[in-house]
Amino acid sequence: MKTAKGKTTNANRKPASGKSKGIFRGGLFKLVLRILKLAFIFFVGSSIFFVILYRFVNPPITFLMIQRGFERKSAGKDWKIDKQWVNFDQIADPMKRAAVAAEDQTFLENHGFDFNAIEAAYKKNERSKKLIGGSTITQQTAKNVFLWPGRSMVRKAIESWFTLLIDVFWSKKRVMEVYLNEIEMGDGIYGVEAASQAYFHKSASQLDNSEAAAIASIWPSPLKWSPTDPSDYVRHRQYFIKRNMRRLGPLDF
């Protein structure tokens, strides 16, 4: 009888143990789900907040600037972030035209994305080992201001989210202003004013067509190329940018 009772007791205990494990696993799953939900809400809320904030406040520093600073230190160089913010009206019109001509000729018409350029870049990348981008100025602004350097599907998805927010909350004028003030233009050089002073020893408000096209011609690889000592390839890019500048209609920001 004792043995039977013992067996009965043990038999009764097993389902209870399994049930408790099931409750624990279910509770852990709900906890993880709750954390993910809160993280998603935080990300959405904070991203909207900072996009709206930077609509009125100039971004102080970017992840790329910090990374480049550490790269310089590891190479035995001094920390350098040469950046001088200038307002939209203090940037010469040729520099704005050169940016549109070089990077995004549908800038004033598109809503953050140029799907024809994206499709063309995708087809070219299928045939070439060298990756070609199809990003608009708005996409590049989202990447430069809010994200870290690199290539991944996750980063591209986040970039697309910030691009949508920028297109909703910023004007084209603000996008161009931030873009030209944050873009990397040389070793430790960021923004059109610092580039203009470094390369041509003048203010960004005084740049002419050739100088503006020369600066825009190095943007794909500003650490390797120079607007004042261009390679044949960079000269070729400068020629096409100047040609596209002449073809552009009026830029009504």
XYZ file of C-alpha atoms in Angstrom:
253
model
C 0.000 0.000 0.000
C 2.835 2.363 0.833
C 4.472 1.634 -2.497
C 1.233 2.281 -4.339
C 0.734 5.510 -2.472
C 4.308 6.520 -3.275
C 3.761 5.823 -6.945
C 0.514 7.746 -6.898
C 2.220 10.694 -5.231
C 5.088 10.693 -7.727
C 2.694 10.394 -10.630
C 0.789 13.389 -9.350
C 3.957 15.450 -8.977
C 5.181 15.076 -12.587
C 2.333 16.958 -14.244
C 2.694 19.734 -11.686
C 6.410 20.083 -12.534
C 5.685 20.132 -16.266
C 2.964 22.683 -15.724
C 5.287 24.980 -13.778
C 7.907 24.758 -16.541
C 5.257 25.625 -19.086
C 4.201 28.647 -17.048
C 7.846 29.717 -16.696
C 8.492 29.402 -20.410
C 5.295 31.242 -21.251
C 6.169 33.987 -18.784
C 9.686 34.336 -20.203
C 8.315 34.579 -23.736
C 5.870 37.290 -22.659
C 8.687 39.172 -20.908
C 10.903 39.089 -24.003
C 7.967 40.148 -26.155
C 7.221 43.028 -23.799
C 10.854 44.174 -23.838
C 10.925 44.065 -27.645
C 7.672 45.998 -27.794
C 8.997 48.681 -25.431
C 12.269 48.870 -27.392
C 10.336 49.334 -30.628
C 8.169 52.071 -29.109
C 11.278 53.783 -27.717
C 13.026 53.618 -31.100
C 10.054 55.036 -32.976
C 9.454 57.773 -30.414
C 13.102 58.805 -30.088
C 13.684 58.788 -33.857
C 10.676 61.046 -34.438
C 11.836 63.305 -31.596
C 15.356 63.760 -32.986
C 14.185 64.253 -36.562
C 11.842 67.022 -35.406
C 14.568 68.456 -33.134
C 17.079 68.634 -35.987
C 14.508 70.396 -38.100
C 15.290 73.421 -35.906
C 18.584 72.581 -34.141
C 21.795 71.958 -36.083
C 23.243 68.453 -35.504
C 26.406 68.863 -33.377
C 28.324 65.710 -34.366
C 27.822 62.427 -36.206
C 28.883 58.809 -35.717
C 31.130 59.070 -38.791
C 33.002 62.056 -37.343
C 33.646 60.134 -34.125
C 34.797 57.028 -36.007
C 37.119 59.036 -38.237
C 38.529 60.779 -35.171
C 39.461 57.449 -33.579
C 40.886 56.220 -36.896
C 43.168 59.261 -36.992
C 44.272 58.651 -33.394
C 45.037 54.990 -34.107
C 47.115 56.114 -37.098
C 49.160 58.403 -34.851
C 47.471 61.623 -36.028
C 45.789 64.334 -33.996
C 42.049 64.270 -33.405
C 40.484 66.453 -36.081
C 36.914 67.506 -36.793
C 37.100 70.603 -38.983
C 33.486 71.734 -39.284
C 31.986 75.218 -39.548
C 28.226 75.445 -39.847
C 26.849 77.957 -42.349
C 23.211 78.749 -42.994
C 21.539 77.864 -46.272
C 21.686 81.447 -47.588
C 25.434 81.607 -46.891
C 26.143 78.759 -49.329
C 26.767 79.788 -52.945
C 24.095 78.708 -55.409
C 26.671 76.849 -57.565
C 27.412 74.563 -54.599
C 23.726 73.669 -54.229
C 23.435 73.064 -57.958
C 26.590 70.953 -57.945
C 25.161 68.807 -55.123
C 21.945 68.179 -57.047
C 23.811 67.603 -60.324
C 26.229 65.140 -58.753
C 24.049 63.218 -56.330
C 20.312 63.544 -56.939
C 18.929 65.322 -59.996
C 15.318 64.591 -58.937
C 15.916 66.022 -55.451
C 13.216 68.696 -55.589
C 10.625 66.300 -57.032
C 11.184 63.037 -55.178
C 9.859 62.096 -51.739
C 13.122 60.867 -50.294
C 13.613 57.975 -52.743
C 14.436 57.785 -56.439
C 13.234 54.306 -57.385
C 14.520 54.593 -60.951
C 18.031 55.306 -59.636
C 17.750 52.463 -57.119
C 16.708 50.036 -59.880
C 19.522 51.210 -62.157
C 22.079 50.826 -59.354
C 20.781 47.328 -58.581
C 21.196 46.240 -62.206
C 24.707 47.688 -62.403
C 25.696 45.980 -59.143
C 24.596 42.628 -60.561
C 27.152 43.009 -63.365
C 29.944 44.636 -61.379
C 31.931 43.824 -58.246
C 32.133 47.540 -57.435
C 28.990 48.586 -55.559
C 27.171 51.604 -56.976
C 24.732 53.510 -54.794
C 21.357 54.884 -55.827
C 20.782 56.962 -52.711
C 19.118 60.355 -52.843
C 20.381 63.408 -50.987
C 17.662 62.786 -48.379
C 18.834 59.198 -47.854
C 22.439 60.328 -47.555
C 21.415 62.972 -45.034
C 19.611 60.341 -42.972
C 22.715 58.138 -43.061
C 25.169 60.951 -42.293
C 23.224 62.470 -39.403
C 21.534 59.550 -37.649
C 23.378 56.331 -38.482
C 26.717 54.600 -38.218
C 28.943 53.860 -41.253
C 28.676 50.476 -42.902
C 26.574 48.327 -45.192
C 23.905 45.924 -43.973
C 20.227 45.237 -44.557
C 19.394 46.334 -41.006
C 21.176 49.663 -41.413
C 19.543 50.191 -44.811
C 16.096 49.531 -43.323
C 16.722 52.040 -40.526
C 18.041 54.523 -43.088
C 14.787 54.161 -45.050
C 12.777 54.850 -41.883
C 14.726 58.038 -41.150
C 14.438 59.062 -44.804
C 10.652 58.861 -44.561
C 10.650 60.931 -41.374
C 12.944 63.574 -42.859
C 10.759 63.837 -45.953
C 7.698 64.340 -43.751
C 9.113 66.815 -41.211
C 11.843 68.715 -43.086
C 11.682 71.067 -46.041
C 13.926 70.519 -49.070
C 15.791 73.648 -48.047
C 16.560 72.159 -44.617
C 17.623 68.827 -46.126
C 20.121 70.569 -48.416
C 21.372 72.807 -45.614
C 22.062 69.867 -43.277
C 23.482 67.731 -46.085
C 26.036 70.341 -47.160
C 27.063 71.018 -43.562
C 27.518 67.390 -42.445
C 28.937 65.543 -45.455
C 32.536 64.304 -45.257
C 34.758 66.310 -47.634
C 38.276 65.214 -46.741
C 40.475 63.910 -43.936
C 38.844 65.456 -40.869
C 36.963 67.960 -43.045
C 33.158 68.112 -42.814
C 30.765 70.507 -44.462
C 31.040 72.900 -47.350
C 32.468 75.827 -45.380
C 35.408 73.840 -43.995
C 36.004 72.321 -47.446
C 35.869 75.694 -49.169
C 38.373 77.169 -46.723
C 40.687 74.134 -46.866
C 40.757 73.723 -50.645
C 40.140 77.202 -52.060
C 40.832 79.535 -49.105
C 37.508 81.299 -49.406
C 34.034 81.203 -47.901
C 31.377 78.809 -49.179
C 29.366 81.847 -50.232
C 32.052 82.707 -52.817
C 32.399 79.363 -54.618
C 32.042 79.470 -58.395
C 30.802 76.718 -60.723
C 34.187 75.049 -61.239
C 35.081 75.072 -57.544
C 31.679 73.753 -56.519
C 31.854 70.973 -59.113
C 35.374 70.110 -57.959
C 34.210 69.702 -54.352
C 31.174 67.633 -55.380
C 33.341 65.399 -57.579
C 35.180 63.876 -54.570
C 32.152 62.920 -52.443
C 32.136 59.209 -53.312
C 35.643 58.884 -51.840
C 36.736 62.105 -50.065
C 39.648 60.436 -48.242
C 41.275 59.328 -51.518
C 40.395 62.094 -53.963
C 41.227 65.792 -54.010
C 39.383 68.675 -55.707
C 42.611 70.653 -56.091
C 44.824 67.775 -57.256
C 42.352 65.618 -59.184
C 43.069 62.364 -60.970
C 41.848 61.917 -64.539
C 38.768 60.122 -63.211
C 37.931 62.973 -60.823
C 38.413 65.502 -63.641
C 35.997 63.450 -65.717
C 33.456 63.510 -62.878
C 33.897 67.255 -62.523
C 33.231 67.727 -66.252
C 29.961 65.745 -66.071
C 28.842 67.580 -62.921
C 29.375 70.957 -64.597
C 27.467 69.742 -67.652
C 24.567 68.570 -65.474
C 24.605 71.874 -63.595
C 23.950 73.703 -66.884
C 21.101 71.330 -67.728
C 19.300 71.799 -64.412
C 16.376 74.167 -64.354
C 15.821 76.690 -61.560
C 16.168 75.268 -58.055
C 13.228 76.539 -56.021
C 13.897 75.473 -52.457
